[in-house]
Amino acid sequence: MNEIVKALHARKSVRVYTGEKISKEEKAHILEAALQAPSAGCQLLYTILDITDESKKEKLAVLCDNQLFMAKAELMLVFCADCRKWLTFYEEAGLEPRVPGTGDLLLAVEDALIAAQNAVTAAESMGIGSCYIGDVMENAEEMKALLQLPKYVYPACLLVFGHPTEQQKERKKPERFRVSDIVCENSYRDKSGEEIREMFSGRTDAKGYDEWMEAFWKRKYESDFSKEMNRSMEVYLRDFLSSGEEADEKTENN
């Protein structure tokens, strides 16, 4: 196993930091690594927000389900799926670009997340821990106002970075499922009930499968934050869904 693969296996979310500063050189390496990620048509359909304002970091921590550890991170980056900037590039050339649609959004989200993972991997190589914060998708109105997000720009993920404490270094990484649990060959296949229960065997602590799954279902899928995430996504999607409505109107008028 080479060093890159070892690092990918060793990497885990880090939420407690020593307070040691991330140097300007280390930060530059992290950001440059992000930009080296593959991108659709080499467009880099994302914008990275480098959050340096301490009060803004604190507000983001509150908006992201009161995860107050975020404000103590030495580096905070928001990776925004950006379907806006190429509109400005086209318009600068005197063109009249169509309104971005949901396909454009999903393509931009892919670009943003690939870049984010490059940043995570680069940080890990330098002994700097990181944690993905998916809750940046929630509280759409407040997030848009705080980050001054214009139309067609969506915060795909937020990352916090810092040097891990010894406790965090020694903390056991949550066990991943087996490759055979996740990989389907050639086409999608639902698992049988027996396969599902076997997949979770030994992973439900002292509880049985049904009891553990019900608790997880309530804590995650039926949680308030999950409902807020879906509500917020509907807010963000309005801008992109309107493109389909405009296209339908043009077709009818023709």
PDB file of C-alpha atoms in Angstrom:
ATOM      1  CA  MET A   1       0.000   0.000   0.000  1.00  0.00           C
ATOM      2  CA  ASN A   2       1.576   3.315  -1.057  1.00  0.00           C
ATOM      3  CA  GLU A   3       1.593   6.487   1.012  1.00  0.00           C
ATOM      4  CA  ILE A   4      -1.397   8.100  -0.728  1.00  0.00           C
ATOM      5  CA  VAL A   5      -3.584   5.048  -0.217  1.00  0.00           C
ATOM      6  CA  LYS A   6      -2.400   4.784   3.414  1.00  0.00           C
ATOM      7  CA  ALA A   7      -3.374   8.406   3.967  1.00  0.00           C
ATOM      8  CA  LEU A   8      -6.855   7.825   2.502  1.00  0.00           C
ATOM      9  CA  HIS A   9      -7.356   4.874   4.838  1.00  0.00           C
ATOM     10  CA  ALA A  10      -6.071   6.810   7.851  1.00  0.00           C
ATOM     11  CA  ARG A  11      -8.009  10.016   7.251  1.00  0.00           C
ATOM     12  CA  LYS A  12     -10.946  10.672   9.595  1.00  0.00           C
ATOM     13  CA  SER A  13     -13.004  13.700  10.590  1.00  0.00           C
ATOM     14  CA  VAL A  14     -11.237  15.935  13.111  1.00  0.00           C
ATOM     15  CA  ARG A  15     -13.310  18.179  15.362  1.00  0.00           C
ATOM     16  CA  VAL A  16     -10.838  19.129  18.120  1.00  0.00           C
ATOM     17  CA  TYR A  17      -7.747  21.192  17.327  1.00  0.00           C
ATOM     18  CA  THR A  18      -4.550  22.119  19.117  1.00  0.00           C
ATOM     19  CA  GLY A  19      -4.731  25.782  18.160  1.00  0.00           C
ATOM     20  CA  GLU A  20      -1.489  25.552  16.193  1.00  0.00           C
ATOM     21  CA  LYS A  21      -1.617  27.908  13.262  1.00  0.00           C
ATOM     22  CA  ILE A  22      -1.856  26.727   9.685  1.00  0.00           C
ATOM     23  CA  SER A  23       0.952  28.555   7.901  1.00  0.00           C
ATOM     24  CA  LYS A  24       0.437  30.686   4.818  1.00  0.00           C
ATOM     25  CA  GLU A  25       2.446  28.137   2.849  1.00  0.00           C
ATOM     26  CA  GLU A  26       0.298  25.225   4.066  1.00  0.00           C
ATOM     27  CA  LYS A  27      -2.880  27.132   3.260  1.00  0.00           C
ATOM     28  CA  ALA A  28      -1.564  27.924  -0.208  1.00  0.00           C
ATOM     29  CA  HIS A  29      -0.794  24.237  -0.786  1.00  0.00           C
ATOM     30  CA  ILE A  30      -4.333  23.248   0.275  1.00  0.00           C
ATOM     31  CA  LEU A  31      -5.962  25.794  -2.036  1.00  0.00           C
ATOM     32  CA  GLU A  32      -3.674  25.024  -4.967  1.00  0.00           C
ATOM     33  CA  ALA A  33      -4.366  21.301  -4.522  1.00  0.00           C
ATOM     34  CA  ALA A  34      -8.091  21.978  -4.680  1.00  0.00           C
ATOM     35  CA  LEU A  35      -7.671  23.704  -8.023  1.00  0.00           C
ATOM     36  CA  GLN A  36      -5.778  20.713  -9.428  1.00  0.00           C
ATOM     37  CA  ALA A  37      -8.925  18.572  -9.239  1.00  0.00           C
ATOM     38  CA  PRO A  38     -10.570  17.404 -12.459  1.00  0.00           C
ATOM     39  CA  SER A  39     -13.322  19.708 -13.637  1.00  0.00           C
ATOM     40  CA  ALA A  40     -16.023  19.511 -16.318  1.00  0.00           C
ATOM     41  CA  GLY A  41     -14.576  21.144 -19.421  1.00  0.00           C
ATOM     42  CA  CYS A  42     -11.833  22.660 -17.252  1.00  0.00           C
ATOM     43  CA  GLN A  43     -14.402  25.271 -16.213  1.00  0.00           C
ATOM     44  CA  LEU A  44     -13.855  24.939 -12.431  1.00  0.00           C
ATOM     45  CA  LEU A  45     -17.562  25.444 -11.792  1.00  0.00           C
ATOM     46  CA  TYR A  46     -17.038  26.470  -8.185  1.00  0.00           C
ATOM     47  CA  THR A  47     -15.932  29.367  -6.048  1.00  0.00           C
ATOM     48  CA  ILE A  48     -14.132  28.859  -2.737  1.00  0.00           C
ATOM     49  CA  LEU A  49     -14.970  31.231   0.100  1.00  0.00           C
ATOM     50  CA  ASP A  50     -12.067  31.609   2.533  1.00  0.00           C
ATOM     51  CA  ILE A  51     -13.757  32.564   5.809  1.00  0.00           C
ATOM     52  CA  THR A  52     -11.297  34.638   7.852  1.00  0.00           C
ATOM     53  CA  ASP A  53     -13.749  36.882   9.722  1.00  0.00           C
ATOM     54  CA  GLU A  54     -14.037  35.426  13.235  1.00  0.00           C
ATOM     55  CA  SER A  55     -17.563  36.723  13.789  1.00  0.00           C
ATOM     56  CA  LYS A  56     -18.659  35.158  10.511  1.00  0.00           C
ATOM     57  CA  LYS A  57     -17.074  31.837  11.536  1.00  0.00           C
ATOM     58  CA  GLU A  58     -19.045  31.956  14.776  1.00  0.00           C
ATOM     59  CA  LYS A  59     -22.296  32.712  12.942  1.00  0.00           C
ATOM     60  CA  LEU A  60     -21.686  29.851  10.536  1.00  0.00           C
ATOM     61  CA  ALA A  61     -21.072  27.501  13.458  1.00  0.00           C
ATOM     62  CA  VAL A  62     -24.452  28.457  14.908  1.00  0.00           C
ATOM     63  CA  LEU A  63     -26.266  28.161  11.583  1.00  0.00           C
ATOM     64  CA  CYS A  64     -24.689  24.727  11.045  1.00  0.00           C
ATOM     65  CA  ASP A  65     -26.652  23.118  13.887  1.00  0.00           C
ATOM     66  CA  ASN A  66     -24.662  24.863  16.630  1.00  0.00           C
ATOM     67  CA  GLN A  67     -21.454  22.960  15.900  1.00  0.00           C
ATOM     68  CA  LEU A  68     -19.413  25.444  17.888  1.00  0.00           C
ATOM     69  CA  PHE A  69     -16.110  23.604  17.371  1.00  0.00           C
ATOM     70  CA  MET A  70     -16.155  25.002  13.834  1.00  0.00           C
ATOM     71  CA  ALA A  71     -15.331  28.500  15.046  1.00  0.00           C
ATOM     72  CA  LYS A  72     -12.078  27.202  16.592  1.00  0.00           C
ATOM     73  CA  ALA A  73     -10.795  25.804  13.299  1.00  0.00           C
ATOM     74  CA  GLU A  74      -7.697  27.458  11.879  1.00  0.00           C
ATOM     75  CA  LEU A  75      -9.065  27.369   8.344  1.00  0.00           C
ATOM     76  CA  MET A  76     -12.647  27.419   7.091  1.00  0.00           C
ATOM     77  CA  LEU A  77     -13.520  27.054   3.413  1.00  0.00           C
ATOM     78  CA  VAL A  78     -16.936  27.034   1.759  1.00  0.00           C
ATOM     79  CA  PHE A  79     -16.997  25.315  -1.634  1.00  0.00           C
ATOM     80  CA  CYS A  80     -19.786  26.870  -3.662  1.00  0.00           C
ATOM     81  CA  ALA A  81     -21.206  25.311  -6.803  1.00  0.00           C
ATOM     82  CA  ASP A  82     -21.013  28.353  -9.062  1.00  0.00           C
ATOM     83  CA  CYS A  83     -23.248  28.507 -12.121  1.00  0.00           C
ATOM     84  CA  ARG A  84     -23.035  32.276 -12.176  1.00  0.00           C
ATOM     85  CA  LYS A  85     -19.465  33.185 -13.121  1.00  0.00           C
ATOM     86  CA  TRP A  86     -19.565  31.667 -16.605  1.00  0.00           C
ATOM     87  CA  LEU A  87     -22.720  33.680 -17.285  1.00  0.00           C
ATOM     88  CA  THR A  88     -20.648  36.799 -16.641  1.00  0.00           C
ATOM     89  CA  PHE A  89     -17.858  35.443 -18.877  1.00  0.00           C
ATOM     90  CA  TYR A  90     -20.323  34.839 -21.729  1.00  0.00           C
ATOM     91  CA  GLU A  91     -22.022  38.198 -21.253  1.00  0.00           C
ATOM     92  CA  GLU A  92     -18.636  39.939 -21.345  1.00  0.00           C
ATOM     93  CA  ALA A  93     -18.253  38.488 -24.847  1.00  0.00           C
ATOM     94  CA  GLY A  94     -21.611  39.960 -25.883  1.00  0.00           C
ATOM     95  CA  LEU A  95     -23.405  36.596 -25.742  1.00  0.00           C
ATOM     96  CA  GLU A  96     -26.872  35.879 -24.359  1.00  0.00           C
ATOM     97  CA  PRO A  97     -26.526  32.685 -22.276  1.00  0.00           C
ATOM     98  CA  ARG A  98     -29.542  30.643 -21.259  1.00  0.00           C
ATOM     99  CA  VAL A  99     -30.603  30.464 -17.629  1.00  0.00           C
ATOM    100  CA  PRO A 100     -28.737  27.681 -15.741  1.00  0.00           C
ATOM    101  CA  GLY A 101     -30.761  24.525 -15.116  1.00  0.00           C
ATOM    102  CA  THR A 102     -30.621  21.671 -12.627  1.00  0.00           C
ATOM    103  CA  GLY A 103     -28.138  19.768 -14.792  1.00  0.00           C
ATOM    104  CA  ASP A 104     -25.775  22.736 -14.626  1.00  0.00           C
ATOM    105  CA  LEU A 105     -26.179  22.819 -10.852  1.00  0.00           C
ATOM    106  CA  LEU A 106     -25.394  19.121 -10.409  1.00  0.00           C
ATOM    107  CA  LEU A 107     -22.350  19.426 -12.655  1.00  0.00           C
ATOM    108  CA  ALA A 108     -21.116  22.357 -10.573  1.00  0.00           C
ATOM    109  CA  VAL A 109     -21.738  20.429  -7.342  1.00  0.00           C
ATOM    110  CA  GLU A 110     -19.614  17.571  -8.695  1.00  0.00           C
ATOM    111  CA  ASP A 111     -16.787  19.986  -9.495  1.00  0.00           C
ATOM    112  CA  ALA A 112     -16.990  21.630  -6.070  1.00  0.00           C
ATOM    113  CA  LEU A 113     -16.937  18.365  -4.134  1.00  0.00           C
ATOM    114  CA  ILE A 114     -14.062  16.883  -6.133  1.00  0.00           C
ATOM    115  CA  ALA A 115     -12.053  20.041  -5.427  1.00  0.00           C
ATOM    116  CA  ALA A 116     -12.981  19.862  -1.744  1.00  0.00           C
ATOM    117  CA  GLN A 117     -11.718  16.294  -1.475  1.00  0.00           C
ATOM    118  CA  ASN A 118      -8.433  17.338  -3.075  1.00  0.00           C
ATOM    119  CA  ALA A 119      -8.090  19.980  -0.355  1.00  0.00           C
ATOM    120  CA  VAL A 120      -8.823  17.383   2.331  1.00  0.00           C
ATOM    121  CA  THR A 121      -6.244  14.971   0.937  1.00  0.00           C
ATOM    122  CA  ALA A 122      -3.596  17.682   0.664  1.00  0.00           C
ATOM    123  CA  ALA A 123      -4.229  18.773   4.251  1.00  0.00           C
ATOM    124  CA  GLU A 124      -3.983  15.178   5.478  1.00  0.00           C
ATOM    125  CA  SER A 125      -0.585  14.825   3.814  1.00  0.00           C
ATOM    126  CA  MET A 126       0.647  17.754   5.919  1.00  0.00           C
ATOM    127  CA  GLY A 127      -0.732  16.422   9.202  1.00  0.00           C
ATOM    128  CA  ILE A 128      -3.688  18.823   9.140  1.00  0.00           C
ATOM    129  CA  GLY A 129      -7.090  17.394  10.042  1.00  0.00           C
ATOM    130  CA  SER A 130     -10.369  18.316   8.406  1.00  0.00           C
ATOM    131  CA  CYS A 131     -14.103  17.891   8.773  1.00  0.00           C
ATOM    132  CA  TYR A 132     -16.879  18.174   6.201  1.00  0.00           C
ATOM    133  CA  ILE A 133     -19.861  20.245   7.351  1.00  0.00           C
ATOM    134  CA  GLY A 134     -22.903  19.346   5.266  1.00  0.00           C
ATOM    135  CA  ASP A 135     -25.139  21.540   7.402  1.00  0.00           C
ATOM    136  CA  VAL A 136     -24.087  24.559   5.333  1.00  0.00           C
ATOM    137  CA  MET A 137     -26.934  23.391   3.069  1.00  0.00           C
ATOM    138  CA  GLU A 138     -29.456  24.370   5.774  1.00  0.00           C
ATOM    139  CA  ASN A 139     -30.957  27.737   6.723  1.00  0.00           C
ATOM    140  CA  ALA A 140     -30.833  28.885   3.117  1.00  0.00           C
ATOM    141  CA  GLU A 141     -32.040  32.432   3.655  1.00  0.00           C
ATOM    142  CA  GLU A 142     -29.565  33.138   6.463  1.00  0.00           C
ATOM    143  CA  MET A 143     -26.704  31.418   4.633  1.00  0.00           C
ATOM    144  CA  LYS A 144     -27.341  33.382   1.449  1.00  0.00           C
ATOM    145  CA  ALA A 145     -27.363  36.629   3.388  1.00  0.00           C
ATOM    146  CA  LEU A 146     -24.306  35.849   5.533  1.00  0.00           C
ATOM    147  CA  LEU A 147     -22.174  34.639   2.615  1.00  0.00           C
ATOM    148  CA  GLN A 148     -23.691  37.159   0.174  1.00  0.00           C
ATOM    149  CA  LEU A 149     -24.522  34.384  -2.265  1.00  0.00           C
ATOM    150  CA  PRO A 150     -26.067  35.689  -5.495  1.00  0.00           C
ATOM    151  CA  LYS A 151     -28.443  33.813  -7.767  1.00  0.00           C
ATOM    152  CA  TYR A 152     -27.096  30.529  -9.200  1.00  0.00           C
ATOM    153  CA  VAL A 153     -24.481  30.066  -6.451  1.00  0.00           C
ATOM    154  CA  TYR A 154     -25.032  27.237  -3.950  1.00  0.00           C
ATOM    155  CA  PRO A 155     -22.880  26.257  -0.925  1.00  0.00           C
ATOM    156  CA  ALA A 156     -22.139  22.615  -1.754  1.00  0.00           C
ATOM    157  CA  CYS A 157     -20.029  21.961   1.342  1.00  0.00           C
ATOM    158  CA  LEU A 158     -18.064  23.616   4.112  1.00  0.00           C
ATOM    159  CA  LEU A 159     -14.698  22.362   5.335  1.00  0.00           C
ATOM    160  CA  VAL A 160     -12.883  23.184   8.550  1.00  0.00           C
ATOM    161  CA  PHE A 161      -9.185  22.437   9.072  1.00  0.00           C
ATOM    162  CA  GLY A 162      -6.854  22.322  12.045  1.00  0.00           C
ATOM    163  CA  HIS A 163      -4.071  20.336  13.665  1.00  0.00           C
ATOM    164  CA  PRO A 164      -5.607  17.389  15.544  1.00  0.00           C
ATOM    165  CA  THR A 165      -5.052  16.863  19.255  1.00  0.00           C
ATOM    166  CA  GLU A 166      -3.446  13.613  20.425  1.00  0.00           C
ATOM    167  CA  GLN A 167      -6.878  12.352  21.435  1.00  0.00           C
ATOM    168  CA  GLN A 168      -8.145  12.955  17.919  1.00  0.00           C
ATOM    169  CA  LYS A 169      -5.122  11.240  16.402  1.00  0.00           C
ATOM    170  CA  GLU A 170      -5.641   8.159  18.565  1.00  0.00           C
ATOM    171  CA  ARG A 171      -9.438   8.064  18.218  1.00  0.00           C
ATOM    172  CA  LYS A 172     -10.522   5.039  16.240  1.00  0.00           C
ATOM    173  CA  LYS A 173     -11.871   5.775  12.790  1.00  0.00           C
ATOM    174  CA  PRO A 174     -15.445   4.531  12.305  1.00  0.00           C
ATOM    175  CA  GLU A 175     -15.327   1.211  10.490  1.00  0.00           C
ATOM    176  CA  ARG A 176     -16.327   1.322   6.842  1.00  0.00           C
ATOM    177  CA  PHE A 177     -18.473  -1.253   5.089  1.00  0.00           C
ATOM    178  CA  ARG A 178     -16.852  -3.897   2.918  1.00  0.00           C
ATOM    179  CA  VAL A 179     -16.354  -3.307  -0.793  1.00  0.00           C
ATOM    180  CA  SER A 180     -18.815  -6.125  -1.500  1.00  0.00           C
ATOM    181  CA  ASP A 181     -21.457  -4.258   0.533  1.00  0.00           C
ATOM    182  CA  ILE A 182     -21.209  -1.166  -1.658  1.00  0.00           C
ATOM    183  CA  VAL A 183     -20.128  -2.237  -5.131  1.00  0.00           C
ATOM    184  CA  CYS A 184     -22.593  -3.657  -7.669  1.00  0.00           C
ATOM    185  CA  GLU A 185     -21.253  -5.132 -10.877  1.00  0.00           C
ATOM    186  CA  ASN A 186     -22.609  -3.630 -14.102  1.00  0.00           C
ATOM    187  CA  SER A 187     -26.066  -2.682 -12.784  1.00  0.00           C
ATOM    188  CA  TYR A 188     -27.888  -1.672  -9.618  1.00  0.00           C
ATOM    189  CA  ARG A 189     -29.250  -4.424  -7.422  1.00  0.00           C
ATOM    190  CA  ASP A 190     -31.327  -4.199  -4.231  1.00  0.00           C
ATOM    191  CA  LYS A 191     -30.068  -6.312  -1.360  1.00  0.00           C
ATOM    192  CA  SER A 192     -32.228  -9.039   0.132  1.00  0.00           C
ATOM    193  CA  GLY A 193     -33.337  -8.783   3.735  1.00  0.00           C
ATOM    194  CA  GLU A 194     -30.802 -11.435   4.680  1.00  0.00           C
ATOM    195  CA  GLU A 195     -28.000  -9.538   2.931  1.00  0.00           C
ATOM    196  CA  ILE A 196     -28.961  -6.278   4.649  1.00  0.00           C
ATOM    197  CA  ARG A 197     -28.913  -7.832   8.104  1.00  0.00           C
ATOM    198  CA  GLU A 198     -25.617  -9.554   7.365  1.00  0.00           C
ATOM    199  CA  MET A 199     -24.199  -6.219   6.167  1.00  0.00           C
ATOM    200  CA  PHE A 200     -24.971  -4.626   9.548  1.00  0.00           C
ATOM    201  CA  SER A 201     -23.920  -7.627  11.610  1.00  0.00           C
ATOM    202  CA  GLY A 202     -21.584  -6.485  14.394  1.00  0.00           C
ATOM    203  CA  ARG A 203     -22.300  -2.802  13.702  1.00  0.00           C
ATOM    204  CA  THR A 204     -25.347  -2.206  15.896  1.00  0.00           C
ATOM    205  CA  ASP A 205     -23.610  -2.169  19.295  1.00  0.00           C
ATOM    206  CA  ALA A 206     -25.611  -4.234  21.793  1.00  0.00           C
ATOM    207  CA  LYS A 207     -28.884  -3.587  19.974  1.00  0.00           C
ATOM    208  CA  GLY A 208     -30.607  -5.780  17.434  1.00  0.00           C
ATOM    209  CA  TYR A 209     -30.833  -4.637  13.842  1.00  0.00           C
ATOM    210  CA  ASP A 210     -34.443  -3.392  14.056  1.00  0.00           C
ATOM    211  CA  GLU A 211     -33.923  -1.394  17.249  1.00  0.00           C
ATOM    212  CA  TRP A 212     -30.664   0.145  16.037  1.00  0.00           C
ATOM    213  CA  MET A 213     -32.117   1.032  12.644  1.00  0.00           C
ATOM    214  CA  GLU A 214     -35.172   2.695  14.167  1.00  0.00           C
ATOM    215  CA  ALA A 215     -32.965   4.843  16.409  1.00  0.00           C
ATOM    216  CA  PHE A 216     -30.750   5.792  13.461  1.00  0.00           C
ATOM    217  CA  TRP A 217     -33.805   6.543  11.316  1.00  0.00           C
ATOM    218  CA  LYS A 218     -35.162   8.936  13.954  1.00  0.00           C
ATOM    219  CA  ARG A 219     -31.766  10.571  14.568  1.00  0.00           C
ATOM    220  CA  LYS A 220     -30.905  11.088  10.903  1.00  0.00           C
ATOM    221  CA  TYR A 221     -33.596  10.592   8.271  1.00  0.00           C
ATOM    222  CA  GLU A 222     -36.534  11.924  10.305  1.00  0.00           C
ATOM    223  CA  SER A 223     -34.527  14.587  12.142  1.00  0.00           C
ATOM    224  CA  ASP A 224     -35.304  18.284  12.206  1.00  0.00           C
ATOM    225  CA  PHE A 225     -32.013  19.090  10.456  1.00  0.00           C
ATOM    226  CA  SER A 226     -32.852  16.675   7.635  1.00  0.00           C
ATOM    227  CA  LYS A 227     -36.223  18.346   7.133  1.00  0.00           C
ATOM    228  CA  GLU A 228     -34.589  21.788   7.184  1.00  0.00           C
ATOM    229  CA  MET A 229     -31.982  20.635   4.670  1.00  0.00           C
ATOM    230  CA  ASN A 230     -34.717  19.577   2.264  1.00  0.00           C
ATOM    231  CA  ARG A 231     -36.613  22.832   2.780  1.00  0.00           C
ATOM    232  CA  SER A 232     -33.475  24.855   2.122  1.00  0.00           C
ATOM    233  CA  MET A 233     -32.642  22.870  -0.990  1.00  0.00           C
ATOM    234  CA  GLU A 234     -36.062  23.741  -2.369  1.00  0.00           C
ATOM    235  CA  VAL A 235     -35.164  27.404  -1.863  1.00  0.00           C
ATOM    236  CA  TYR A 236     -31.855  27.025  -3.717  1.00  0.00           C
ATOM    237  CA  LEU A 237     -33.434  24.965  -6.496  1.00  0.00           C
ATOM    238  CA  ARG A 238     -36.052  27.601  -7.330  1.00  0.00           C
ATOM    239  CA  ASP A 239     -33.521  29.601  -9.330  1.00  0.00           C
ATOM    240  CA  PHE A 240     -32.544  26.567 -11.387  1.00  0.00           C
ATOM    241  CA  LEU A 241     -36.018  25.112 -11.842  1.00  0.00           C
ATOM    242  CA  SER A 242     -37.211  28.424 -13.234  1.00  0.00           C
ATOM    243  CA  SER A 243     -35.061  27.786 -16.320  1.00  0.00           C
ATOM    244  CA  GLY A 244     -37.275  24.848 -17.242  1.00  0.00           C
ATOM    245  CA  GLU A 245     -40.397  26.957 -16.804  1.00  0.00           C
ATOM    246  CA  GLU A 246     -38.933  29.681 -19.025  1.00  0.00           C
ATOM    247  CA  ALA A 247     -38.069  27.096 -21.697  1.00  0.00           C
ATOM    248  CA  ASP A 248     -41.630  25.730 -21.572  1.00  0.00           C
ATOM    249  CA  GLU A 249     -43.030  29.249 -21.969  1.00  0.00           C
ATOM    250  CA  LYS A 250     -40.823  29.869 -25.026  1.00  0.00           C
ATOM    251  CA  THR A 251     -41.949  26.585 -26.583  1.00  0.00           C
ATOM    252  CA  GLU A 252     -45.610  27.463 -26.037  1.00  0.00           C
ATOM    253  CA  ASN A 253     -45.138  30.933 -27.479  1.00  0.00           C
ATOM    254  CA  ASN A 254     -43.519  29.476 -30.575  1.00  0.00           C
TER     255      ASN A 254
END
